[in-house]
C-alpha cells in the first residue's frame, strides 16, 4: 500500500496535524510506503543554507509524525523549493536496493532551481520504481513550456552505471504542481460548474487532459478521475477561491499520474497481458484532495495505491539477531549470516536502533562487521558491541546491517528488548532523590518531618 502526497505549501511552515492527509485513522491496513512531494518549500537563502546543514523543518516534521508508527525515512532529495521524501515500514528495508536521487532545473533556462523536477528511484523487491516530483511553469498561456519542461525532466539520467532512464523503470510515478489550467471557459462558468459539482464539464478543457490526447510521450501516463474540486487557487485558511484582484480561475494544478512499462510495451487496446506475465500491477484505491488544509493557496492531493508485485527478491541479503539477553551490564553479541553472493565490504556496519528510529543515521551505536568480529564459520559470523555503548535505560530495539556497496540497509532483526542496567537505574533513582532533596522548596518541607 502506497500513499503519495503532492502539496504546494507556499513557503509556509508545517500545519499542526496531518492525520487526515496521511490517512492515519484509516480503518484499512497501514500504508507500507509514504511518498511526499512538496513544492515551494521556504527556500530563502538563509533557510536553504541551514536546511543543507540540517534537515529542513518539513522533513523533521514528517519524521516526528511517522517514526513512532514504525516508518523510516528511506531517502530524500531537495532542489530549492522542491522536496521529495520517502518513508517505509521497517519490514521492507532489506528489499529496497539501488536507491538513487537526481534533479533537473528548468527555471531560467535551467540555471535556477525554482522550477523543475526531483526524483528518487529504487529497486523494490527486484522491480525498478521511480518517483518524480515536479513544479512546472505557471500561467494559462504556458502550456507548451510546461510540456517542453516535462519532456526535458523525463530525460533525467541517474549518475550511477546500469541505472535505467526514467521511462525505462517498471513503474514511474509523476506528481507535483504541474500548473495545467482549464482553457477556454470563463471564470463564472468554471466556478458555477464547481459549485454544482459538475466537474465533468471541465475535464475536456483541462490542459493536461488535452495534451495527453496529442502528445505521444504523455499517452502512457494514467490518472484517476478528477472527482474533487480544483485545488488552486484559494484564499489562505479557507475553502473560498481567490477573492484578490487577480481572481485566478480555479484549476487542477496538483496531480498524481503513473506509468507501467509492461503495459506500455505489451498491451494494445484489443488485448491484455497474459496473467502469468503480469509481474506488476498498480491499482488506484483513492484519489482525493484535502480541503481542510489552508496554509497555502493550494490544497494537497493524495493518491493511494495498491502495488502488487511478483517478488524477484524475497530473501534478505543478511539475517541477523541478538544473542542472549542484552543489557549494559556486559558486552553483547550479534550473529548474522549472508547469502552466498552478498558483496560484503570492510566498511559494512551493524547499527543498534530504537524501534522508532527516523533514518539510517539515527543509530544509538554501531559495530564494524570486520573490525569487531569475534568468530566466523561458513554458516554465520559473530560481532560484539561494547557494554559501554548499550543504553542503560533499556527498551525495545532493532539491529540493522548496512551495506557500503549497496548503500542501503540489507538486513533488519526482529524487535528485541534490552534490559535496564540495574546498578545504573539504582544510581539514577538515588541521584534523582538527592537532586529533589536539594531543591530549596523541598528542603523546608523535608525538615518538617
mmCIF file of N, CA, C and O in Angstrom, residues 79-80 103-115 152:
data_model
loop_
_atom_site.group_PDB
_atom_site.id
_atom_site.type_symbol
_atom_site.label_atom_id
_atom_site.label_comp_id
_atom_site.label_asym_id
_atom_site.label_seq_id
_atom_site.Cartn_x
_atom_site.Cartn_y
_atom_site.Cartn_z
ATOM 1 N N UNK A 79 15.736 20.331 -4.071
ATOM 2 C CA UNK A 79 16.257 21.301 -5.028
ATOM 3 C C UNK A 79 15.510 22.604 -4.788
ATOM 4 O O UNK A 79 14.363 22.767 -5.206
ATOM 5 N N UNK A 80 16.126 23.501 -4.015
ATOM 6 C CA UNK A 80 15.477 24.735 -3.601
ATOM 7 C C UNK A 80 14.093 24.448 -3.013
ATOM 8 O O UNK A 80 13.983 23.791 -2.006
ATOM 9 N N UNK A 103 18.040 15.420 -9.814
ATOM 10 C CA UNK A 103 17.142 16.558 -10.039
ATOM 11 C C UNK A 103 17.491 17.231 -11.361
ATOM 12 O O UNK A 103 18.589 17.078 -11.894
ATOM 13 N N UNK A 104 16.523 17.965 -11.902
ATOM 14 C CA UNK A 104 16.711 18.729 -13.137
ATOM 15 C C UNK A 104 16.115 20.114 -12.950
ATOM 16 O O UNK A 104 14.943 20.243 -12.592
ATOM 17 N N UNK A 105 16.920 21.129 -13.184
ATOM 18 C CA UNK A 105 16.435 22.512 -13.118
ATOM 19 C C UNK A 105 15.865 22.908 -14.484
ATOM 20 O O UNK A 105 16.445 22.592 -15.516
ATOM 21 N N UNK A 106 14.745 23.623 -14.466
ATOM 22 C CA UNK A 106 14.219 24.168 -15.715
ATOM 23 C C UNK A 106 13.966 25.662 -15.605
ATOM 24 O O UNK A 106 13.823 26.339 -16.624
ATOM 25 N N UNK A 107 13.905 26.215 -14.389
ATOM 26 C CA UNK A 107 13.680 27.654 -14.228
ATOM 27 C C UNK A 107 14.838 28.462 -14.788
ATOM 28 O O UNK A 107 16.002 28.061 -14.677
ATOM 29 N N UNK A 108 14.547 29.611 -15.400
ATOM 30 C CA UNK A 108 15.569 30.481 -16.002
ATOM 31 C C UNK A 108 16.522 29.688 -16.888
ATOM 32 O O UNK A 108 17.732 29.678 -16.682
ATOM 33 N N UNK A 109 15.934 28.982 -17.840
ATOM 34 C CA UNK A 109 16.705 28.223 -18.835
ATOM 35 C C UNK A 109 17.624 27.182 -18.191
ATOM 36 O O UNK A 109 18.696 26.864 -18.710
ATOM 37 N N UNK A 110 17.190 26.646 -17.069
ATOM 38 C CA UNK A 110 17.961 25.580 -16.437
ATOM 39 C C UNK A 110 19.007 26.056 -15.453
ATOM 40 O O UNK A 110 19.710 25.241 -14.854
ATOM 41 N N UNK A 111 19.114 27.379 -15.238
ATOM 42 C CA UNK A 111 20.123 27.892 -14.305
ATOM 43 C C UNK A 111 19.572 28.069 -12.895
ATOM 44 O O UNK A 111 20.332 28.239 -11.948
ATOM 45 N N UNK A 112 18.273 28.042 -12.736
ATOM 46 C CA UNK A 112 17.686 28.338 -11.432
ATOM 47 C C UNK A 112 16.707 27.218 -11.073
ATOM 48 O O UNK A 112 15.947 26.765 -11.914
ATOM 49 N N UNK A 113 16.760 26.778 -9.836
ATOM 50 C CA UNK A 113 16.008 25.585 -9.438
ATOM 51 C C UNK A 113 14.638 25.848 -8.868
ATOM 52 O O UNK A 113 14.104 25.012 -8.146
ATOM 53 N N UNK A 114 14.038 27.028 -9.184
ATOM 54 C CA UNK A 114 12.690 27.277 -8.659
ATOM 55 C C UNK A 114 11.640 26.452 -9.388
ATOM 56 O O UNK A 114 10.534 26.282 -8.907
ATOM 57 N N UNK A 115 11.981 25.946 -10.565
ATOM 58 C CA UNK A 115 11.100 25.030 -11.300
ATOM 59 C C UNK A 115 11.940 23.850 -11.787
ATOM 60 O O UNK A 115 13.152 23.968 -12.000
ATOM 61 N N UNK A 152 11.922 17.547 -20.932
ATOM 62 C CA UNK A 152 13.323 17.662 -20.520
ATOM 63 C C UNK A 152 13.568 16.899 -19.213
ATOM 64 O O UNK A 152 14.581 16.216 -19.052
#
